[in-house]
PDB file of N, CA, C and O in Angstrom, chain B, residues numbered from 101:
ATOM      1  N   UNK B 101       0.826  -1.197   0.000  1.00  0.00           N
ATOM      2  CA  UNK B 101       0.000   0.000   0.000  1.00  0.00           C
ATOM      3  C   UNK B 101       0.864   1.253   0.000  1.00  0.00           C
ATOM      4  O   UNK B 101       0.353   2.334  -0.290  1.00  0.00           O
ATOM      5  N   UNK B 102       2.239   1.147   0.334  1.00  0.00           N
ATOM      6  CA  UNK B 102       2.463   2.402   0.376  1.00  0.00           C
ATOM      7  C   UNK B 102       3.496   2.621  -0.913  1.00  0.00           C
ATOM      8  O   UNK B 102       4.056   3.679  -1.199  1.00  0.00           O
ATOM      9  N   UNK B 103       3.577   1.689  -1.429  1.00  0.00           N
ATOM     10  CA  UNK B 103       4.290   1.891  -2.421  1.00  0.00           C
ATOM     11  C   UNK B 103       3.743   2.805  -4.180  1.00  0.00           C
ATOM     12  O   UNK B 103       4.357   3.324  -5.113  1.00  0.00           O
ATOM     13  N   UNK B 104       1.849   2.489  -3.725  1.00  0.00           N
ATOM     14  CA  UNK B 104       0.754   3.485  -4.489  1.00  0.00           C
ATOM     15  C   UNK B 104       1.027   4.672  -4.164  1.00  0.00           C
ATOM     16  O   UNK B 104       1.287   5.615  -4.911  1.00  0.00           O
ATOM     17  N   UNK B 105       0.936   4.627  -2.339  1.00  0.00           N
ATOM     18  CA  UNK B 105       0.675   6.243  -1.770  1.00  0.00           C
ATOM     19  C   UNK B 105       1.950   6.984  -2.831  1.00  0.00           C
ATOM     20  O   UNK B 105       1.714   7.837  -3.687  1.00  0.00           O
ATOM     21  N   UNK B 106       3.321   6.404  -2.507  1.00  0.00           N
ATOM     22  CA  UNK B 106       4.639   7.045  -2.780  1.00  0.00           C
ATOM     23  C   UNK B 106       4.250   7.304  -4.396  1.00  0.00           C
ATOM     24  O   UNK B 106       4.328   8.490  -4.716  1.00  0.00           O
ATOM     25  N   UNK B 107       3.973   6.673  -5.124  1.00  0.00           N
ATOM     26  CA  UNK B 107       3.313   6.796  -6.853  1.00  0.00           C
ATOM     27  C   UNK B 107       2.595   7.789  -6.531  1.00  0.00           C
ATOM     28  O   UNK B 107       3.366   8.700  -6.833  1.00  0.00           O
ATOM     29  N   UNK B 108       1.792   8.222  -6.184  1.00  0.00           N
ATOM     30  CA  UNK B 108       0.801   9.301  -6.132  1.00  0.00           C
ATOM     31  C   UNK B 108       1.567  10.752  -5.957  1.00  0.00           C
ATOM     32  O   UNK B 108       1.532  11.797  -6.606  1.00  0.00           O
ATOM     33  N   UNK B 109       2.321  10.299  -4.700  1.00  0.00           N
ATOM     34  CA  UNK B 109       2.895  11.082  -4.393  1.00  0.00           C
ATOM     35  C   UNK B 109       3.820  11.650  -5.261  1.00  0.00           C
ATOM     36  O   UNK B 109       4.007  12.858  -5.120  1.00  0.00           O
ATOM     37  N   UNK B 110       4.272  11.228  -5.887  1.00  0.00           N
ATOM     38  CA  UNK B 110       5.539  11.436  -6.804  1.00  0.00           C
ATOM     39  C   UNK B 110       4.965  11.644  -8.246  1.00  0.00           C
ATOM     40  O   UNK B 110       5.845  11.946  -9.052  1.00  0.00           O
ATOM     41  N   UNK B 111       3.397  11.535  -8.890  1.00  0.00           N
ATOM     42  CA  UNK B 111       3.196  11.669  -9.456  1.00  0.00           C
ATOM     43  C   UNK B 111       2.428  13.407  -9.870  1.00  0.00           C
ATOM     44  O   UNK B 111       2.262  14.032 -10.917  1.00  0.00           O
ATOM     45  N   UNK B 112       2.139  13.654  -8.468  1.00  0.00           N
ATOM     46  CA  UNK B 112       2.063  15.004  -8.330  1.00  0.00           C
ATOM     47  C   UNK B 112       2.765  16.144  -8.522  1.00  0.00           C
ATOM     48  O   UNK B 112       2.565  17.169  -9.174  1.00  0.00           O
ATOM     49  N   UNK B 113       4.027  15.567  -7.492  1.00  0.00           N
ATOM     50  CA  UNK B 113       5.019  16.692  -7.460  1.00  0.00           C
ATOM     51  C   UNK B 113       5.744  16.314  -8.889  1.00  0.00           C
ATOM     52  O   UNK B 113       6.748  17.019  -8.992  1.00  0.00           O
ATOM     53  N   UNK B 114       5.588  15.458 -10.013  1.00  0.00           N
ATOM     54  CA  UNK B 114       5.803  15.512 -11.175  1.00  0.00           C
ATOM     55  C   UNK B 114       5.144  16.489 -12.174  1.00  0.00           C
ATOM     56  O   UNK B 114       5.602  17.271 -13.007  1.00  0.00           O
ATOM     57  N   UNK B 115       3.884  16.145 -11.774  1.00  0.00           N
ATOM     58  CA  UNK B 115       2.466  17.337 -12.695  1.00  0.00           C
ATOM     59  C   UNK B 115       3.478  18.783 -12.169  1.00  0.00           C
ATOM     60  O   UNK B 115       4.057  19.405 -13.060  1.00  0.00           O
ATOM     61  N   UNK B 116       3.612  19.181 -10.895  1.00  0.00           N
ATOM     62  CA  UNK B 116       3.481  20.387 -10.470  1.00  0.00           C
ATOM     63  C   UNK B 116       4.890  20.837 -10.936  1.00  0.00           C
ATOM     64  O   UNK B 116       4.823  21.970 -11.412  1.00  0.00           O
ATOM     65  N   UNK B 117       6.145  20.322 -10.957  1.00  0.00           N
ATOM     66  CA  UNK B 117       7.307  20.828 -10.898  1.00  0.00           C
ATOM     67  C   UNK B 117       8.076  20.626 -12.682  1.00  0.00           C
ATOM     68  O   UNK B 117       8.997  21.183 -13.279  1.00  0.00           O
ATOM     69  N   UNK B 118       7.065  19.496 -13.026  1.00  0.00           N
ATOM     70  CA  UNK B 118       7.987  19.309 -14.625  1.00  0.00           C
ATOM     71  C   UNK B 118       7.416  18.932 -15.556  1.00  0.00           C
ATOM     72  O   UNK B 118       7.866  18.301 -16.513  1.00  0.00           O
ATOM     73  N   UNK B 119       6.134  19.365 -15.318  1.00  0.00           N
ATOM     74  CA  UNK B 119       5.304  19.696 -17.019  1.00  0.00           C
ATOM     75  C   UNK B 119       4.850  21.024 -17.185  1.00  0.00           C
ATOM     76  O   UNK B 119       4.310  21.769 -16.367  1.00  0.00           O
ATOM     77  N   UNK B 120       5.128  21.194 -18.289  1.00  0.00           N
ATOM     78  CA  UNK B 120       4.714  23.110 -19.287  1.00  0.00           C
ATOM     79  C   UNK B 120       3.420  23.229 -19.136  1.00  0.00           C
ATOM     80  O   UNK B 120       2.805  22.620 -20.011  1.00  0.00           O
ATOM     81  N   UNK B 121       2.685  23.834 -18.283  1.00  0.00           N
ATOM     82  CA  UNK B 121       1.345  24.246 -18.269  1.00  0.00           C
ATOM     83  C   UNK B 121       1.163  25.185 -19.332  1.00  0.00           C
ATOM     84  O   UNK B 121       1.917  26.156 -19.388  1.00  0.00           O
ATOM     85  N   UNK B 122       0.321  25.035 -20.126  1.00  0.00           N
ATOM     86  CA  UNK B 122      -0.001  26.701 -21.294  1.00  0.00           C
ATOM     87  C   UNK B 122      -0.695  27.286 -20.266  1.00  0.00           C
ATOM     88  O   UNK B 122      -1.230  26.830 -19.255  1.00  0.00           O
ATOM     89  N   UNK B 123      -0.561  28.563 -20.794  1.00  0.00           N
ATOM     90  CA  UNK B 123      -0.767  29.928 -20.175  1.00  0.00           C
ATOM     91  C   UNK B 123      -2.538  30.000 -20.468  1.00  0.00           C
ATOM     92  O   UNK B 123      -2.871  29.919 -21.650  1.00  0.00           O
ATOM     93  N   UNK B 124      -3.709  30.157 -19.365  1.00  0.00           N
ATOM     94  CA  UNK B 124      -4.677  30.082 -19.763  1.00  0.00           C
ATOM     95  C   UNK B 124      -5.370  30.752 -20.832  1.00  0.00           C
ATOM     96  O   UNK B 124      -6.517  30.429 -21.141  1.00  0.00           O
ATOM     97  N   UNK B 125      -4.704  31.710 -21.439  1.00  0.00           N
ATOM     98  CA  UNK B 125      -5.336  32.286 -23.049  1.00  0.00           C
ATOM     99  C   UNK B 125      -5.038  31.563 -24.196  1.00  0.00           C
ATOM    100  O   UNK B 125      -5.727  31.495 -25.215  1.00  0.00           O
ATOM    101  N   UNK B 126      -3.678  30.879 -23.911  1.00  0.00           N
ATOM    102  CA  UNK B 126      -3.201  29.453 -24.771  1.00  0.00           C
ATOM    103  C   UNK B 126      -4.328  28.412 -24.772  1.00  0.00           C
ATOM    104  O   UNK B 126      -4.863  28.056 -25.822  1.00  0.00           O
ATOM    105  N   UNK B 127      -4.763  27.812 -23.263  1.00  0.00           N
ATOM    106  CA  UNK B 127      -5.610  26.969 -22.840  1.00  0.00           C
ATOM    107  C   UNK B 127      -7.617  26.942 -23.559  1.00  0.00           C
ATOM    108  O   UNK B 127      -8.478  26.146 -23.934  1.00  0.00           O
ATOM    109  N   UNK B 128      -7.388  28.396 -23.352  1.00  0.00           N
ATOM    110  CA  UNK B 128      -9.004  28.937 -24.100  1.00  0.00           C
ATOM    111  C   UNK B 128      -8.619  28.498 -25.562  1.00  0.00           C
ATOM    112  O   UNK B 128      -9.210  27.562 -26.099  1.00  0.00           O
ATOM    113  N   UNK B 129      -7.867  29.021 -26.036  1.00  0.00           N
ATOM    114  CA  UNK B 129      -7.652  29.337 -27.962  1.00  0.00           C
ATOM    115  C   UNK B 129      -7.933  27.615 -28.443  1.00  0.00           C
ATOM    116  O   UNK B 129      -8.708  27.048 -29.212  1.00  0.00           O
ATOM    117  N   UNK B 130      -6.999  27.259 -27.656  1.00  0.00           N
ATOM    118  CA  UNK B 130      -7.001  25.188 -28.148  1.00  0.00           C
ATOM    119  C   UNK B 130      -8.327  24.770 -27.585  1.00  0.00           C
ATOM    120  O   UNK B 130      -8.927  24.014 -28.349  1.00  0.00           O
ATOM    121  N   UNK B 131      -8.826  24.986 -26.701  1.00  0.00           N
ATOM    122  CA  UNK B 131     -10.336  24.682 -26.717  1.00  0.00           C
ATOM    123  C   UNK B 131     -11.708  24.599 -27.337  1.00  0.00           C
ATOM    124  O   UNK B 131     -12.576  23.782 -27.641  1.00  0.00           O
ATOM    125  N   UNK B 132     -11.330  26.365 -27.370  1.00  0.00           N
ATOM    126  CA  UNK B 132     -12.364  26.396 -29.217  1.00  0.00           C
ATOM    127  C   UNK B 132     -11.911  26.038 -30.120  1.00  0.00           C
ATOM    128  O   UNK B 132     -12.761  25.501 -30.830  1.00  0.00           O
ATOM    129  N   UNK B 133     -10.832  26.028 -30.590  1.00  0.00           N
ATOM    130  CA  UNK B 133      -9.937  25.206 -31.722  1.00  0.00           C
ATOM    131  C   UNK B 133     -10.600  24.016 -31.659  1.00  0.00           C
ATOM    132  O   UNK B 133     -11.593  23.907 -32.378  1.00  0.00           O
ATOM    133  N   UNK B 134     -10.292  23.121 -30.985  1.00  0.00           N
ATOM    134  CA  UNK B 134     -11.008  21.424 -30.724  1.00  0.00           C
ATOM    135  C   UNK B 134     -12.362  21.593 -30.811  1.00  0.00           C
ATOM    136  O   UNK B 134     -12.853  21.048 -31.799  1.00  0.00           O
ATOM    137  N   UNK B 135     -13.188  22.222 -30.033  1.00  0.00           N
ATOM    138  CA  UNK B 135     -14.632  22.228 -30.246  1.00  0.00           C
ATOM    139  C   UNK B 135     -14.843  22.362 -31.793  1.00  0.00           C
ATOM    140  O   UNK B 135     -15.274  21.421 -32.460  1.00  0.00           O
ATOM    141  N   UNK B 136     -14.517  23.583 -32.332  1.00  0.00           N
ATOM    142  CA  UNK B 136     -14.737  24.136 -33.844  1.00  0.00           C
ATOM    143  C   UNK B 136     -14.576  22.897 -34.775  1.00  0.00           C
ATOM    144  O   UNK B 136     -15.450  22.454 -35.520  1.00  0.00           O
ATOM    145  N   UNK B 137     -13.019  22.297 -34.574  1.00  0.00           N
ATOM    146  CA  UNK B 137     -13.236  20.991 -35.103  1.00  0.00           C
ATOM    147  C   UNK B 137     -13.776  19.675 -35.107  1.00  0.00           C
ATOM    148  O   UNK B 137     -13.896  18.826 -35.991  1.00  0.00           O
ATOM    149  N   UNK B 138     -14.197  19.733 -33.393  1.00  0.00           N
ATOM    150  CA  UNK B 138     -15.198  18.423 -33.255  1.00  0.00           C
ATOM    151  C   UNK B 138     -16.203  18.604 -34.223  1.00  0.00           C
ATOM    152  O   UNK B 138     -16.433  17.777 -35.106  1.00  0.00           O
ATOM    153  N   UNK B 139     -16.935  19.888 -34.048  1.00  0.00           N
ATOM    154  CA  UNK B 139     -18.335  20.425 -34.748  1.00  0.00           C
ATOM    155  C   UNK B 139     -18.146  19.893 -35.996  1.00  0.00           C
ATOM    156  O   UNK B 139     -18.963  19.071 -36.410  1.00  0.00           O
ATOM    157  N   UNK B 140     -16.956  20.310 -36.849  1.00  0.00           N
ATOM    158  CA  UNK B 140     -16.747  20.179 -38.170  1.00  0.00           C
ATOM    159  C   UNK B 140     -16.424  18.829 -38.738  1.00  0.00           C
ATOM    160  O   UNK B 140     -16.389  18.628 -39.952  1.00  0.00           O
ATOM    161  N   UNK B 141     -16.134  17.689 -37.623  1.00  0.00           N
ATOM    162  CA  UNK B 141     -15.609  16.731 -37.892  1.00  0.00           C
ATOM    163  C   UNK B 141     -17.050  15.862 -37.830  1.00  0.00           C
ATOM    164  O   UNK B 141     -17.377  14.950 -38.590  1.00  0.00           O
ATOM    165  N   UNK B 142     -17.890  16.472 -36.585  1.00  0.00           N
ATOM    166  CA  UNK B 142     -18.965  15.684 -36.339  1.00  0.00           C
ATOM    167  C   UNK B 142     -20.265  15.862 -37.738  1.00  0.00           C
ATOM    168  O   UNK B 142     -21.144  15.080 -38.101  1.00  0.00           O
ATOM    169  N   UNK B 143     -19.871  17.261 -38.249  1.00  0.00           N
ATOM    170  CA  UNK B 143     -21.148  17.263 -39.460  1.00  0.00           C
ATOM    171  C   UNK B 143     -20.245  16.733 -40.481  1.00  0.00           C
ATOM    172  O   UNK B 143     -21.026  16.391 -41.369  1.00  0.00           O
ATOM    173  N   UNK B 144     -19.134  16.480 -40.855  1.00  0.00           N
ATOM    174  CA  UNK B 144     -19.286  15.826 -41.891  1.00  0.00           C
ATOM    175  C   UNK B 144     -19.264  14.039 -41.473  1.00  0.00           C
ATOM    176  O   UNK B 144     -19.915  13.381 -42.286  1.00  0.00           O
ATOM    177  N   UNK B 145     -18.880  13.548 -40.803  1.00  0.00           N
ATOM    178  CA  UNK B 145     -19.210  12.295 -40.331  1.00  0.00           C
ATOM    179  C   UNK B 145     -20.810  12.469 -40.573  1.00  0.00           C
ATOM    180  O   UNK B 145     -21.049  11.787 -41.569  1.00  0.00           O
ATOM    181  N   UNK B 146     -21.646  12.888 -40.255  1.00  0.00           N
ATOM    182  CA  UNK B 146     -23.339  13.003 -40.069  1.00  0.00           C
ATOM    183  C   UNK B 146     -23.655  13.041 -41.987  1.00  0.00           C
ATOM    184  O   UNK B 146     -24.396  12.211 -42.514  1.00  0.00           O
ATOM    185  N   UNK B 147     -23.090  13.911 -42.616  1.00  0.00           N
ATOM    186  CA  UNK B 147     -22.786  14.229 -44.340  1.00  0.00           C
ATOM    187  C   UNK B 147     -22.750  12.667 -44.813  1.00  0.00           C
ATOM    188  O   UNK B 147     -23.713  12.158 -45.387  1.00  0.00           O
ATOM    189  N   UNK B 148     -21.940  12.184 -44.614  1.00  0.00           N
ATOM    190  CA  UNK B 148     -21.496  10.752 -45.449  1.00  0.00           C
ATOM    191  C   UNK B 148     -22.454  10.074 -44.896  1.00  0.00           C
ATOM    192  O   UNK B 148     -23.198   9.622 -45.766  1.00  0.00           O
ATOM    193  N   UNK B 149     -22.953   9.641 -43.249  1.00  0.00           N
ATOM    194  CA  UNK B 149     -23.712   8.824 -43.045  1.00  0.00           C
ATOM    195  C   UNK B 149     -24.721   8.798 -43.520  1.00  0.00           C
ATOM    196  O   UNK B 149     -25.113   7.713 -43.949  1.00  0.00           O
ATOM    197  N   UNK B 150     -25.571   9.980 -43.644  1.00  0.00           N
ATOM    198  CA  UNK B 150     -26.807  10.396 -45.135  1.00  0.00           C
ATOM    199  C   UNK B 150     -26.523   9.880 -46.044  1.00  0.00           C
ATOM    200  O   UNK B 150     -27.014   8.770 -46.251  1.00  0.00           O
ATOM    201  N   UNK B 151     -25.677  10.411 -46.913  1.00  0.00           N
ATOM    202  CA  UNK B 151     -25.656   9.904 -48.186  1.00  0.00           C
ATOM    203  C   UNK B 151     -25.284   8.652 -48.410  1.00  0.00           C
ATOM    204  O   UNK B 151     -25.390   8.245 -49.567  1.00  0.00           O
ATOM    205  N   UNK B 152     -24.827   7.859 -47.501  1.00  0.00           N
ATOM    206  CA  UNK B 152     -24.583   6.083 -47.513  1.00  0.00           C
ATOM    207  C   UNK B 152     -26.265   5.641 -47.131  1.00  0.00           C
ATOM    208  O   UNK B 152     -26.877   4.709 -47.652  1.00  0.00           O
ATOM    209  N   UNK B 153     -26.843   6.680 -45.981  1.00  0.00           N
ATOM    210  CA  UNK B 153     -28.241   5.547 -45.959  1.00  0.00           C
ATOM    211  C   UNK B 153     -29.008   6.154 -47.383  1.00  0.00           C
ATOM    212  O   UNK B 153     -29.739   5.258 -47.807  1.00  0.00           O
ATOM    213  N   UNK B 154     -29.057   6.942 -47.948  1.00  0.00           N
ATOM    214  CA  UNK B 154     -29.865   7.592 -49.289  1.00  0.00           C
ATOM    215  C   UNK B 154     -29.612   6.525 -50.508  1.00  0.00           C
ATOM    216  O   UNK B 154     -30.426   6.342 -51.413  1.00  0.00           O
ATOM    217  N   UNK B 155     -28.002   5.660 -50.351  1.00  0.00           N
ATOM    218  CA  UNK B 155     -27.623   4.625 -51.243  1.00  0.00           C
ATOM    219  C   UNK B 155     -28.468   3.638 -50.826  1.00  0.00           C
ATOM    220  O   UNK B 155     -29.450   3.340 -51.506  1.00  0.00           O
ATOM    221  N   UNK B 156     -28.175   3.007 -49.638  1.00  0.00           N
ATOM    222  CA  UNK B 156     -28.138   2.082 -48.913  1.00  0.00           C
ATOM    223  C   UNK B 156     -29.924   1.544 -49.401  1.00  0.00           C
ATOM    224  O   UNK B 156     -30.367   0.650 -50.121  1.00  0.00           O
ATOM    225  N   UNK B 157     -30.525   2.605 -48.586  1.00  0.00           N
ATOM    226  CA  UNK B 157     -32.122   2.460 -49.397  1.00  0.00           C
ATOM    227  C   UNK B 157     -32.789   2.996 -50.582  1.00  0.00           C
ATOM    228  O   UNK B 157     -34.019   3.043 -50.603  1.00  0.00           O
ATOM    229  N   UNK B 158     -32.122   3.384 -51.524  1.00  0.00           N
ATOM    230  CA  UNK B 158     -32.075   3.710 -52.798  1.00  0.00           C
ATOM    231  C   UNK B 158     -31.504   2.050 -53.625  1.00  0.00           C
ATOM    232  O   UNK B 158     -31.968   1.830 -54.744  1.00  0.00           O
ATOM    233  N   UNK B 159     -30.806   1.293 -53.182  1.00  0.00           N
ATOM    234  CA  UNK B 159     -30.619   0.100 -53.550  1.00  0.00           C
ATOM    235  C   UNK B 159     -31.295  -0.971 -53.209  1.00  0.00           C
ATOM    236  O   UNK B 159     -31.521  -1.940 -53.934  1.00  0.00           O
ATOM    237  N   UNK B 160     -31.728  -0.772 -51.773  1.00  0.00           N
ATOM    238  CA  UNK B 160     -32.935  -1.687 -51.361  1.00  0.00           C
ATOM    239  C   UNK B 160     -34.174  -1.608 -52.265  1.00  0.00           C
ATOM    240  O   UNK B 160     -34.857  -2.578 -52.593  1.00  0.00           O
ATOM    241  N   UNK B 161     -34.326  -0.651 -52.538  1.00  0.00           N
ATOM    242  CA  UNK B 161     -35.821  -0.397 -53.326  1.00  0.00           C
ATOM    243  C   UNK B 161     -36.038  -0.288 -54.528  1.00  0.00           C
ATOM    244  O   UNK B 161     -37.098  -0.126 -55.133  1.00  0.00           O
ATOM    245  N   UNK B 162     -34.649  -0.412 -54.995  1.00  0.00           N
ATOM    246  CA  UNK B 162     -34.083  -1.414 -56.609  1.00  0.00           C
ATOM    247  C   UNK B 162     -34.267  -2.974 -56.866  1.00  0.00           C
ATOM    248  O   UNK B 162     -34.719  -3.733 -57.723  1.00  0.00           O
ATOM    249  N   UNK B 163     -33.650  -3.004 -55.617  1.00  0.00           N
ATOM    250  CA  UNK B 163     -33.761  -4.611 -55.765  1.00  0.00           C
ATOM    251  C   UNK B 163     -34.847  -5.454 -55.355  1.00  0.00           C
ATOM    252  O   UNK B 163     -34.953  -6.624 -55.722  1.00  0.00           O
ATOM    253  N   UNK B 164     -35.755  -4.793 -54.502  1.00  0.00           N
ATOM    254  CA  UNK B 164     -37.411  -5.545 -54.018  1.00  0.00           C
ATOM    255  C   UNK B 164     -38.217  -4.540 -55.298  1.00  0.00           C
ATOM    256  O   UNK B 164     -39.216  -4.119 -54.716  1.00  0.00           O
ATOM    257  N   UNK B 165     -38.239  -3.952 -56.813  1.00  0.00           N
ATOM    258  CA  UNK B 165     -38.614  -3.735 -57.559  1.00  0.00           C
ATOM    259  C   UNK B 165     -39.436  -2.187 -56.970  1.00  0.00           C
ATOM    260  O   UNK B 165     -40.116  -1.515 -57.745  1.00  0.00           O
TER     261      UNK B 165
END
């Protein structure tokens, strides 16, 4: 058990002393950045999935006449 605590422990004063925090106006900018592109990533994923079901049952209703 204490060999977690000491991991924890040491995993903290790792976060705190020796990783580059961005500066929170850095932190905002990459946020909407990612959102803007989720958005953009998520409508065209939504784009293709339409037009595959518009095939999808556009071929069904070829083939039952």
């Amino acid at each position: 058990m204490a060999g977690i605590v000491n991991y924890i422990k040491e995993s903290f004063e790792e976060l705190k002393n020796n990783v580059s925090w961005p500066t929170w106006a850095e932190a905002q900018s990459l946020t909407i950045l990612v959102a803007v592109f989720s958005i953009i990533f998520s409508l065209a994923i939504w784009g293709v999935d339409t037009v595959f079901s518009k095939v999808v049952g556009f071929y069904f209703k070829f083939i039952n006449g």
